[in-house]
Amino acid sequence: MRTRVRGWRWRRSPLRRRSDVVEAWTVLVVAVLLLVGAPLAGAAAAWWAHDEATSVSVEQRAERHRVRAEVVARKGDSLPSAEAGGQHAFRATVRWTEPGEGTRTTTAQIAAGTRQGEVVDVWFDSRGRNVPPPVDGTAVWQHTLTIGTCGAGGAVLVVVLGHVVVRRVALRRRLAEWDRAWARTEPEWTHRRA
């Protein structure tokens, strides 16, 4: 019958080895790091990621502008439908009127399933190149949560791997200590001379 004694590594005992004490302290440190350190690491990573993503979003909003344009012609014979193409974008010729500059026409990427004559939102940068829309608040928060989760998960992984390494080293030391102790004790028990 096996009986577990809680906290035996903390109590004084002739059977307790230094490796037992190291392992007990390691378990305590691992528990604190998992309960406090990993969430803090995740929060710090998320905070950093949110600041970075927000600054990218603000920069993109400052340099990009939206135009409501009409699809004039499609590139190629036909565009696939929204069901077949999913979220893919295709090139088409679009036309819009800018105040003070008149009518402009260019080639831009539009969503799948858009038909000739429909009005779509098209984004341009300061040089007049067609670009994707700026990052929105949802994308910023998705990025923040992803980086925060990865940061916390990475911290947990490092702590757990560190604990595994310490346990293996402690086990080897413990077995070596027991072998040395048995080498001293064995001749008395077996009445054998070394």
XYZ file of N, CA, C and O in Angstrom:
776
model
N 0.840 -1.175 0.000
C 0.000 0.000 0.000
C 0.885 1.238 0.000
O 1.818 1.346 0.771
N 0.569 2.165 -0.882
C 1.393 3.346 -1.064
C 0.731 4.538 -0.388
O -0.435 4.816 -0.606
N 1.494 5.262 0.399
C 0.981 6.438 1.082
C 1.783 7.647 0.630
O 3.007 7.614 0.636
N 1.086 8.690 0.254
C 1.767 9.917 -0.150
C 1.805 10.867 1.035
O 0.814 11.093 1.700
N 2.951 11.438 1.260
C 3.110 12.423 2.313
C 3.361 13.765 1.643
O 4.351 13.947 0.939
N 2.434 14.680 1.856
C 2.557 15.987 1.220
C 3.684 16.790 1.879
O 3.838 16.793 3.078
N 4.441 17.463 1.029
C 5.481 18.350 1.526
C 6.686 17.638 2.098
O 7.448 18.241 2.852
N 6.900 16.379 1.740
C 8.026 15.652 2.334
C 9.367 16.251 1.915
O 10.341 16.136 2.649
N 9.408 16.904 0.796
C 10.672 17.484 0.355
C 11.044 18.714 1.178
O 12.194 19.130 1.187
N 10.081 19.290 1.870
C 10.352 20.473 2.676
C 10.756 20.096 4.098
O 11.356 20.895 4.808
N 10.423 18.889 4.532
C 10.721 18.472 5.905
C 12.124 17.910 6.015
O 12.664 17.351 5.084
N 12.691 18.006 7.209
C 14.008 17.410 7.474
C 13.845 15.895 7.555
O 12.946 15.392 8.211
N 14.744 15.214 6.866
C 14.693 13.755 6.853
C 16.058 13.244 6.400
O 16.700 13.860 5.550
N 16.490 12.119 6.942
C 17.768 11.573 6.479
C 17.691 11.071 5.030
O 18.715 10.926 4.374
N 16.493 10.839 4.535
C 16.339 10.376 3.159
C 16.277 11.521 2.151
O 16.404 11.301 0.960
N 16.052 12.721 2.638
C 15.946 13.875 1.737
C 17.330 14.283 1.245
O 18.259 14.415 2.020
N 17.425 14.481 -0.043
C 18.679 14.887 -0.666
C 18.579 16.343 -1.124
O 17.497 16.909 -1.199
N 19.742 16.905 -1.434
C 19.753 18.287 -1.896
C 18.946 18.420 -3.194
O 18.265 19.419 -3.416
N 18.984 17.421 -4.044
C 18.213 17.467 -5.293
C 16.710 17.509 -5.017
O 15.955 18.111 -5.784
N 16.264 16.897 -3.907
C 14.849 16.965 -3.538
C 14.447 18.403 -3.188
O 13.373 18.868 -3.558
N 15.329 19.087 -2.472
C 15.052 20.475 -2.093
C 15.035 21.370 -3.334
O 14.143 22.214 -3.493
N 16.006 21.161 -4.225
C 16.039 21.948 -5.466
C 14.765 21.718 -6.266
O 14.166 22.653 -6.804
N 14.338 20.472 -6.362
C 13.120 20.160 -7.117
C 11.886 20.789 -6.465
O 10.990 21.277 -7.156
N 11.833 20.795 -5.143
C 10.695 21.413 -4.449
C 10.647 22.915 -4.729
O 9.570 23.466 -4.995
N 11.793 23.590 -4.673
C 11.820 25.011 -4.972
C 11.475 25.269 -6.432
O 10.815 26.262 -6.758
N 11.917 24.382 -7.302
C 11.612 24.528 -8.727
C 10.113 24.445 -8.970
O 9.564 25.219 -9.769
N 9.430 23.520 -8.309
C 7.982 23.399 -8.469
C 7.290 24.686 -8.027
O 6.362 25.162 -8.691
N 7.751 25.262 -6.933
C 7.170 26.514 -6.452
C 7.397 27.652 -7.455
O 6.475 28.406 -7.776
N 8.621 27.752 -7.971
C 8.933 28.802 -8.945
C 8.118 28.607 -10.226
O 7.592 29.567 -10.801
N 7.995 27.358 -10.683
C 7.221 27.066 -11.888
C 5.761 27.465 -11.693
O 5.143 28.055 -12.583
N 5.194 27.154 -10.538
C 3.797 27.513 -10.275
C 3.608 29.031 -10.327
O 2.645 29.527 -10.936
N 4.515 29.774 -9.725
C 4.412 31.243 -9.737
C 4.566 31.776 -11.160
O 3.815 32.664 -11.595
N 5.538 31.228 -11.903
C 5.740 31.694 -13.279
C 4.548 31.372 -14.176
O 4.192 32.174 -15.039
N 3.942 30.207 -13.977
C 2.785 29.854 -14.799
C 1.556 30.686 -14.448
O 0.784 31.068 -15.328
N 1.365 30.952 -13.168
C 0.169 31.683 -12.736
C 0.303 33.199 -12.856
O -0.700 33.896 -13.022
N 1.531 33.707 -12.760
C 1.730 35.152 -12.781
C 2.558 35.581 -14.000
O 2.177 36.502 -14.728
N 3.676 34.920 -14.219
C 4.607 35.328 -15.272
C 4.050 35.180 -16.674
O 4.198 36.090 -17.503
N 3.455 34.048 -16.973
C 2.937 33.814 -18.330
C 1.825 34.807 -18.698
O 1.870 35.384 -19.789
N 0.839 35.042 -17.821
C -0.165 36.060 -18.171
C 0.436 37.460 -18.338
O 0.017 38.210 -19.220
N 1.434 37.791 -17.511
C 2.077 39.098 -17.659
C 2.845 39.186 -18.979
O 2.820 40.227 -19.642
N 3.521 38.114 -19.360
C 4.235 38.095 -20.643
C 3.246 38.238 -21.799
O 3.501 38.979 -22.759
N 2.125 37.535 -21.721
C 1.098 37.657 -22.755
C 0.513 39.057 -22.822
O 0.293 39.602 -23.914
N 0.271 39.650 -21.663
C -0.276 41.007 -21.629
C 0.720 42.021 -22.186
O 0.343 42.934 -22.936
N 1.998 41.856 -21.850
C 3.025 42.764 -22.371
C 3.146 42.633 -23.892
O 3.242 43.637 -24.608
N 3.128 41.400 -24.387
C 3.206 41.183 -25.838
C 1.971 41.754 -26.533
O 2.080 42.368 -27.602
N 0.802 41.569 -25.935
C -0.432 42.093 -26.522
C -0.420 43.623 -26.532
O -0.852 44.245 -27.515
N 0.058 44.217 -25.463
C 0.128 45.672 -25.382
C 1.040 46.217 -26.481
O 0.701 47.165 -27.196
N 2.217 45.603 -26.632
C 3.146 46.016 -27.677
C 2.512 45.846 -29.063
O 2.608 46.744 -29.906
N 1.881 44.694 -29.297
C 1.265 44.418 -30.605
C 0.139 45.401 -30.896
O -0.014 45.856 -32.037
N -0.649 45.741 -29.877
C -1.747 46.701 -30.079
C -1.203 48.071 -30.457
O -1.733 48.724 -31.363
N -0.158 48.516 -29.772
C 0.440 49.817 -30.109
C 0.970 49.823 -31.538
O 0.762 50.788 -32.282
N 1.657 48.752 -31.919
C 2.213 48.672 -33.271
C 1.095 48.651 -34.326
O 1.158 49.348 -35.331
N 0.088 47.807 -34.114
C -1.010 47.690 -35.086
C -1.811 48.988 -35.169
O -2.238 49.386 -36.261
N -1.999 49.659 -34.057
C -2.721 50.929 -34.065
C -1.946 51.991 -34.836
O -2.527 52.747 -35.618
N -0.634 52.032 -34.632
C 0.162 53.031 -35.360
C 0.167 52.730 -36.862
O 0.107 53.662 -37.673
N 0.203 51.453 -37.246
C 0.122 51.091 -38.669
C -1.234 51.499 -39.229
O -1.323 52.048 -40.340
N -2.295 51.266 -38.481
C -3.633 51.640 -38.930
C -3.760 53.145 -39.111
O -4.305 53.618 -40.120
N -3.257 53.908 -38.169
C -3.321 55.376 -38.264
C -2.509 55.861 -39.462
O -2.945 56.743 -40.217
N -1.335 55.274 -39.662
C -0.491 55.655 -40.797
C -1.186 55.342 -42.124
O -1.178 56.157 -43.046
N -1.797 54.165 -42.208
C -2.499 53.794 -43.434
C -3.699 54.700 -43.686
O -3.965 55.086 -44.821
N -4.431 55.035 -42.648
C -5.590 55.911 -42.827
C -5.165 57.311 -43.273
O -5.899 57.988 -43.998
N -3.982 57.743 -42.846
C -3.505 59.071 -43.234
C -3.053 59.104 -44.691
O -3.218 60.129 -45.363
N -2.488 58.027 -45.174
C -1.942 58.046 -46.535
C -2.878 57.462 -47.595
O -2.616 57.576 -48.781
N -3.966 56.829 -47.190
C -4.878 56.222 -48.171
C -6.210 56.964 -48.181
O -6.654 57.477 -47.163
N -6.838 56.999 -49.360
C -8.168 57.611 -49.445
C -9.080 56.696 -50.265
O -8.637 55.967 -51.156
N -10.353 56.770 -49.925
C -11.360 55.910 -50.559
C -12.092 56.689 -51.638
O -12.391 57.875 -51.479
N -12.395 55.954 -52.705
C -13.136 56.542 -53.820
C -14.301 55.610 -54.139
O -14.137 54.397 -54.183
N -15.475 56.189 -54.357
C -16.628 55.411 -54.808
C -16.592 55.425 -56.329
O -16.735 56.478 -56.950
N -16.334 54.256 -56.925
C -16.151 54.193 -58.379
C -17.102 53.186 -59.000
O -17.531 52.228 -58.347
N -17.403 53.421 -60.280
C -18.277 52.515 -61.029
C -17.404 51.568 -61.849
O -16.425 51.985 -62.468
N -17.780 50.275 -61.856
C -17.053 49.289 -62.647
C -17.455 49.489 -64.098
O -18.612 49.352 -64.469
N -16.462 49.825 -64.948
C -16.708 50.111 -66.352
C -16.509 48.853 -67.188
O -17.336 48.530 -68.036
N -15.410 48.171 -66.974
C -15.120 46.966 -67.760
C -14.354 45.989 -66.887
O -13.649 46.380 -65.956
N -14.510 44.721 -67.216
C -13.809 43.679 -66.484
C -12.599 43.220 -67.280
O -12.654 43.152 -68.498
N -11.561 42.855 -66.608
C -10.387 42.288 -67.268
C -10.659 40.815 -67.501
O -11.065 40.103 -66.596
N -10.463 40.334 -68.715
C -10.757 38.937 -69.021
C -12.208 38.804 -69.446
O -12.964 39.765 -69.519
N -12.611 37.584 -69.698
C -13.974 37.349 -70.182
C -15.013 37.563 -69.105
O -16.033 38.204 -69.322
N -14.789 36.997 -67.939
C -15.795 37.129 -66.886
C -15.158 36.949 -65.529
O -14.121 36.316 -65.389
N -15.802 37.515 -64.545
C -15.363 37.336 -63.166
C -16.135 36.190 -62.542
O -17.330 36.046 -62.780
N -15.480 35.360 -61.735
C -16.229 34.300 -61.077
C -17.201 34.889 -60.062
O -17.027 35.998 -59.588
N -18.195 34.112 -59.745
C -19.178 34.594 -58.775
C -18.569 34.595 -57.375
O -17.519 34.028 -57.135
N -19.275 35.227 -56.447
C -18.783 35.299 -55.070
C -18.688 33.915 -54.449
O -17.826 33.656 -53.634
N -19.593 33.000 -54.835
C -19.548 31.647 -54.265
C -18.293 30.919 -54.731
O -17.670 30.221 -53.976
N -17.949 31.061 -55.994
C -16.790 30.346 -56.529
C -15.483 30.996 -56.107
O -14.503 30.327 -55.846
N -15.469 32.311 -56.029
C -14.217 33.002 -55.753
C -13.973 33.313 -54.299
O -12.874 33.684 -53.928
N -14.972 33.217 -53.466
C -14.792 33.534 -52.053
C -14.437 34.998 -51.873
O -15.098 35.880 -52.386
N -13.346 35.290 -51.177
C -12.923 36.660 -50.906
C -11.868 37.150 -51.894
O -11.201 38.127 -51.641
N -11.686 36.487 -53.010
C -10.661 36.875 -53.972
C -11.005 38.218 -54.609
O -12.160 38.573 -54.756
N -9.963 38.922 -55.017
C -10.143 40.188 -55.716
C -9.665 40.021 -57.155
O -8.742 39.255 -57.421
N -10.318 40.724 -58.069
C -9.978 40.653 -59.478
C -9.809 42.052 -60.026
O -10.354 43.013 -59.489
N -9.047 42.181 -61.104
C -8.779 43.483 -61.699
C -9.904 43.874 -62.654
O -10.414 43.049 -63.407
N -10.256 45.136 -62.581
C -11.297 45.676 -63.465
C -11.019 47.163 -63.670
O -10.335 47.808 -62.873
N -11.578 47.711 -64.722
C -11.463 49.146 -64.993
C -12.610 49.849 -64.270
O -13.771 49.455 -64.401
N -12.242 50.872 -63.496
C -13.244 51.630 -62.736
C -13.150 53.104 -63.110
O -12.100 53.591 -63.532
N -14.289 53.823 -62.928
C -14.350 55.243 -63.270
C -15.043 55.984 -62.131
O -16.022 55.504 -61.568
N -14.533 57.163 -61.834
C -15.133 58.005 -60.811
C -14.852 59.466 -61.149
O -14.015 59.776 -61.994
N -15.579 60.345 -60.494
C -15.411 61.779 -60.715
C -14.870 62.406 -59.451
O -15.438 62.237 -58.364
N -13.760 63.128 -59.598
C -13.179 63.843 -58.460
C -13.513 65.317 -58.589
O -13.411 65.882 -59.687
N -13.916 65.951 -57.505
C -14.250 67.381 -57.577
C -13.029 68.191 -58.023
O -11.942 68.034 -57.504
N -13.240 69.011 -59.043
C -12.177 69.880 -59.529
C -11.223 69.209 -60.506
O -10.420 69.890 -61.134
N -11.258 67.899 -60.651
C -10.343 67.215 -61.559
C -11.073 66.486 -62.674
O -10.446 65.993 -63.599
N -12.365 66.342 -62.581
C -13.130 65.673 -63.622
C -13.160 64.168 -63.439
O -12.919 63.641 -62.366
N -13.465 63.477 -64.526
C -13.618 62.026 -64.498
C -12.259 61.354 -64.640
O -11.450 61.758 -65.475
N -12.037 60.312 -63.822
C -10.793 59.553 -63.886
C -11.121 58.085 -64.081
O -12.125 57.582 -63.589
N -10.244 57.399 -64.777
C -10.410 55.965 -65.022
C -9.086 55.271 -64.733
O -8.020 55.784 -65.077
N -9.160 54.108 -64.073
C -7.957 53.318 -63.787
C -8.334 51.861 -63.610
O -9.520 51.523 -63.539
N -7.326 51.022 -63.521
C -7.533 49.603 -63.239
C -7.341 49.391 -61.744
O -6.354 49.851 -61.164
N -8.280 48.697 -61.123
C -8.218 48.466 -59.671
C -8.692 47.061 -59.351
O -9.326 46.400 -60.184
N -8.380 46.630 -58.156
C -8.846 45.325 -57.707
C -10.219 45.490 -57.078
O -10.431 46.389 -56.261
N -11.136 44.606 -57.462
C -12.494 44.640 -56.928
C -12.851 43.250 -56.433
O -12.204 42.262 -56.789
N -13.877 43.166 -55.629
C -14.290 41.885 -55.054
C -14.894 40.987 -56.119
O -15.483 41.448 -57.097
N -14.757 39.683 -55.904
C -15.340 38.702 -56.817
C -16.854 38.859 -56.824
O -17.469 39.171 -55.809
N -17.445 38.643 -57.972
C -18.888 38.720 -58.088
C -19.399 40.105 -58.413
O -20.599 40.301 -58.591
N -18.515 41.089 -58.496
C -18.931 42.445 -58.841
C -19.210 42.502 -60.341
O -18.431 42.017 -61.152
N -20.322 43.108 -60.703
C -20.729 43.166 -62.120
C -20.470 44.557 -62.692
O -20.339 45.541 -61.959
N -20.426 44.614 -63.985
C -20.234 45.873 -64.683
C -21.395 46.803 -64.337
O -22.557 46.414 -64.321
N -21.077 48.052 -64.015
C -22.095 49.042 -63.669
C -22.286 49.210 -62.168
O -22.896 50.183 -61.732
N -21.787 48.287 -61.366
C -21.920 48.410 -59.909
C -20.941 49.455 -59.381
O -19.888 49.692 -59.963
N -21.309 50.066 -58.252
C -20.448 51.043 -57.595
C -19.733 50.337 -56.440
O -20.362 49.653 -55.624
N -18.405 50.498 -56.402
C -17.583 49.835 -55.386
C -16.681 50.857 -54.715
O -16.447 51.945 -55.253
N -16.179 50.494 -53.529
C -15.184 51.314 -52.837
C -13.801 50.860 -53.293
O -13.470 49.677 -53.233
N -12.998 51.817 -53.728
C -11.637 51.541 -54.169
C -10.708 52.452 -53.372
O -11.003 53.637 -53.180
N -9.598 51.899 -52.899
C -8.647 52.653 -52.081
C -7.393 52.948 -52.891
O -6.880 52.096 -53.608
N -6.886 54.182 -52.726
C -5.666 54.614 -53.408
C -4.722 55.226 -52.385
O -5.154 55.829 -51.398
N -3.410 55.098 -52.650
C -2.439 55.756 -51.783
C -2.144 57.151 -52.322
O -2.762 57.607 -53.286
N -1.175 57.832 -51.735
C -0.874 59.212 -52.123
C -0.299 59.310 -53.539
O -0.363 60.370 -54.154
N 0.242 58.229 -54.082
C 0.788 58.229 -55.444
C -0.254 57.826 -56.489
O 0.050 57.746 -57.664
N -1.444 57.496 -56.046
C -2.505 57.108 -56.956
C -2.530 55.624 -57.293
O -3.257 55.211 -58.198
N -1.762 54.818 -56.565
C -1.776 53.370 -56.789
C -2.926 52.734 -56.015
O -3.234 53.140 -54.890
N -3.527 51.712 -56.614
C -4.606 50.967 -55.965
C -4.004 50.122 -54.844
O -3.055 49.364 -55.056
N -4.546 50.274 -53.625
C -4.041 49.549 -52.450
C -5.226 48.957 -51.699
O -6.363 49.375 -51.875
N -4.963 47.958 -50.829
C -6.058 47.430 -50.012
C -6.524 48.468 -48.990
O -5.794 49.406 -48.687
N -7.719 48.285 -48.442
C -8.197 49.246 -47.440
C -7.312 49.235 -46.195
O -6.636 48.245 -45.923
N -7.290 50.337 -45.448
C -6.460 50.369 -44.241
C -6.965 49.367 -43.202
O -8.123 48.953 -43.221
N -6.068 49.009 -42.318
C -6.397 48.064 -41.259
C -7.475 48.676 -40.371
O -7.358 49.825 -39.941
N -8.522 47.900 -40.073
C -9.608 48.415 -39.233
C -9.429 47.951 -37.783
O -8.498 47.219 -37.458
N -10.314 48.399 -36.926
C -10.227 48.074 -35.499
C -10.324 46.593 -35.216
O -9.659 46.076 -34.302
N -11.127 45.872 -35.976
C -11.257 44.425 -35.772
C -9.933 43.722 -36.048
O -9.512 42.853 -35.283
N -9.264 44.099 -37.116
C -7.975 43.487 -37.449
C -6.926 43.823 -36.393
O -6.083 42.981 -36.059
N -6.978 45.043 -35.854
C -6.039 45.431 -34.794
C -6.232 44.542 -33.578
O -5.274 44.017 -32.996
N -7.491 44.326 -33.165
C -7.751 43.495 -31.991
C -7.457 42.024 -32.250
O -6.990 41.318 -31.357
N -7.695 41.545 -33.458
C -7.328 40.164 -33.782
C -5.821 39.978 -33.681
O -5.345 38.983 -33.125
N -5.076 40.936 -34.202
C -3.614 40.884 -34.115
C -3.168 40.937 -32.658
O -2.285 40.182 -32.241
N -3.786 41.811 -31.880
C -3.440 41.941 -30.462
C -3.672 40.638 -29.714
O -2.800 40.176 -28.966
N -4.846 40.031 -29.903
C -5.151 38.783 -29.211
C -4.250 37.641 -29.660
O -3.816 36.813 -28.849
N -3.938 37.596 -30.937
C -3.066 36.540 -31.441
C -1.672 36.648 -30.836
O -1.114 35.657 -30.353
N -1.104 37.840 -30.855
C 0.243 38.032 -30.312
C 0.246 37.822 -28.799
O 1.164 37.214 -28.246
N -0.786 38.290 -28.101
C -0.862 38.072 -26.653
C -0.954 36.605 -26.296
O -0.287 36.127 -25.378
N -1.774 35.865 -27.041
C -1.907 34.433 -26.798
C -0.595 33.708 -27.092
O -0.173 32.833 -26.330
N 0.042 34.074 -28.191
C 1.330 33.453 -28.527
C 2.402 33.797 -27.493
O 3.230 32.955 -27.149
N 2.381 35.027 -26.988
C 3.339 35.420 -25.960
C 3.151 34.628 -24.675
O 4.116 34.130 -24.084
N 1.897 34.499 -24.244
C 1.624 33.719 -23.027
C 1.943 32.247 -23.254
O 2.544 31.586 -22.397
N 1.565 31.719 -24.422
C 1.870 30.318 -24.728
C 3.360 30.059 -24.808
O 3.856 29.019 -24.349
N 4.105 30.995 -25.387
C 5.564 30.856 -25.446
C 6.188 30.871 -24.061
O 7.114 30.106 -23.780
N 5.684 31.751 -23.190
C 6.195 31.796 -21.821
C 5.908 30.485 -21.093
O 6.768 29.954 -20.385
N 4.699 29.950 -21.268
C 4.358 28.660 -20.651
C 5.280 27.566 -21.171
O 5.787 26.746 -20.403
N 5.514 27.553 -22.474
C 6.383 26.539 -23.068
C 7.799 26.624 -22.507
O 8.391 25.593 -22.151
N 8.341 27.827 -22.396
C 9.692 27.991 -21.850
C 9.748 27.519 -20.401
O 10.682 26.816 -19.994
N 8.743 27.889 -19.604
C 8.726 27.492 -18.192
C 8.616 25.973 -18.052
O 9.339 25.352 -17.269
N 7.728 25.363 -18.825
C 7.542 23.905 -18.731
C 8.798 23.170 -19.199
O 9.230 22.201 -18.560
N 9.401 23.626 -20.290
C 10.632 22.977 -20.751
C 11.756 23.152 -19.737
O 12.533 22.227 -19.495
N 11.853 24.337 -19.148
C 12.840 24.548 -18.081
C 12.605 23.616 -16.898
O 13.554 23.062 -16.330
N 11.341 23.427 -16.545
C 11.015 22.527 -15.437
C 11.388 21.085 -15.766
O 11.918 20.367 -14.911
N 11.135 20.682 -17.006
C 11.505 19.314 -17.416
C 13.010 19.117 -17.320
O 13.485 18.088 -16.827
N 13.775 20.104 -17.763
C 15.236 19.997 -17.697
C 15.704 19.916 -16.251
O 16.544 19.072 -15.902
N 15.157 20.772 -15.391
C 15.557 20.750 -13.977
C 15.193 19.416 -13.331
O 15.976 18.854 -12.558
N 14.025 18.875 -13.653
C 13.631 17.580 -13.077
C 14.560 16.462 -13.527
O 14.915 15.589 -12.743
N 14.960 16.477 -14.789
C 15.871 15.428 -15.273
C 17.229 15.531 -14.602
O 17.804 14.521 -14.206
N 17.743 16.763 -14.485
C 19.028 16.944 -13.808
C 18.915 16.533 -12.349
O 19.794 15.853 -11.810
N 17.817 16.922 -11.694
C 17.623 16.557 -10.282
C 17.515 15.042 -10.122
O 18.045 14.478 -9.162
N 16.840 14.378 -11.042
C 16.717 12.918 -10.970
C 18.083 12.251 -11.108
O 18.418 11.337 -10.342
N 18.885 12.717 -12.058
C 20.226 12.143 -12.218
C 21.070 12.364 -10.986
O 21.779 11.454 -10.534
N 21.012 13.568 -10.422
C 21.779 13.841 -9.199
C 21.279 12.989 -8.041
O 22.070 12.478 -7.249
N 19.964 12.856 -7.938
C 19.402 12.065 -6.850
C 19.854 10.612 -6.956
O 20.270 9.998 -5.971
N 19.801 10.066 -8.152
C 20.243 8.679 -8.336
C 21.734 8.530 -8.055
O 22.168 7.524 -7.467
N 22.527 9.526 -8.444
C 23.967 9.476 -8.148
C 24.215 9.554 -6.645
O 25.077 8.835 -6.109
N 23.462 10.402 -5.948
C 23.600 10.487 -4.491
C 23.213 9.169 -3.830
O 23.877 8.712 -2.899
N 22.130 8.553 -4.306
C 21.711 7.269 -3.744
C 22.750 6.183 -4.044
O 23.024 5.324 -3.193
N 23.351 6.205 -5.221
C 24.396 5.225 -5.540
C 25.599 5.391 -4.629
O 26.157 4.396 -4.131
N 26.008 6.632 -4.378
C 27.135 6.851 -3.465
C 26.788 6.402 -2.047
O 27.592 5.777 -1.361
N 25.576 6.714 -1.607
C 25.173 6.298 -0.259
C 25.099 4.777 -0.159
O 25.504 4.185 0.853
N 24.600 4.125 -1.215
C 24.524 2.665 -1.192
C 25.921 2.045 -1.239
O 26.168 1.033 -0.603
N 26.838 2.675 -1.949
C 28.209 2.158 -1.997
C 28.851 2.205 -0.617
O 29.655 1.331 -0.273
N 28.483 3.180 0.202
C 29.003 3.248 1.570
C 28.281 2.261 2.486
O 28.864 1.710 3.409
N 27.001 2.040 2.264
C 26.184 1.230 3.174
C 26.174 -0.254 2.808
O 26.069 -1.108 3.687
N 26.300 -0.578 1.554
C 26.136 -1.956 1.091
C 27.069 -2.960 1.777
O 26.621 -4.042 2.161
N 28.359 -2.630 1.993
C 29.209 -3.626 2.657
C 28.730 -4.005 4.058
O 28.893 -5.146 4.492
N 28.105 -3.067 4.781
C 27.594 -3.379 6.121
C 26.378 -4.303 6.048
O 26.174 -5.134 6.941
N 25.574 -4.164 5.019
C 24.367 -4.962 4.909
C 24.650 -6.349 4.355
O 24.025 -7.322 4.747
N 25.535 -6.428 3.408
C 25.775 -7.707 2.747
C 26.985 -8.450 3.302
O 27.247 -9.579 2.918
N 27.712 -7.796 4.187
C 28.936 -8.354 4.762
C 29.932 -8.730 3.691
O 30.646 -9.711 3.785
N 29.946 -7.956 2.653
C 30.868 -8.149 1.581
C 31.940 -7.065 1.652
O 31.645 -5.934 1.976
N 33.128 -7.404 1.365
C 34.199 -6.414 1.387
C 34.436 -5.902 -0.025
O 34.450 -6.684 -0.977
N 34.627 -4.633 -0.137
C 34.813 -4.035 -1.463
C 36.206 -4.273 -1.999
O 37.160 -4.482 -1.402
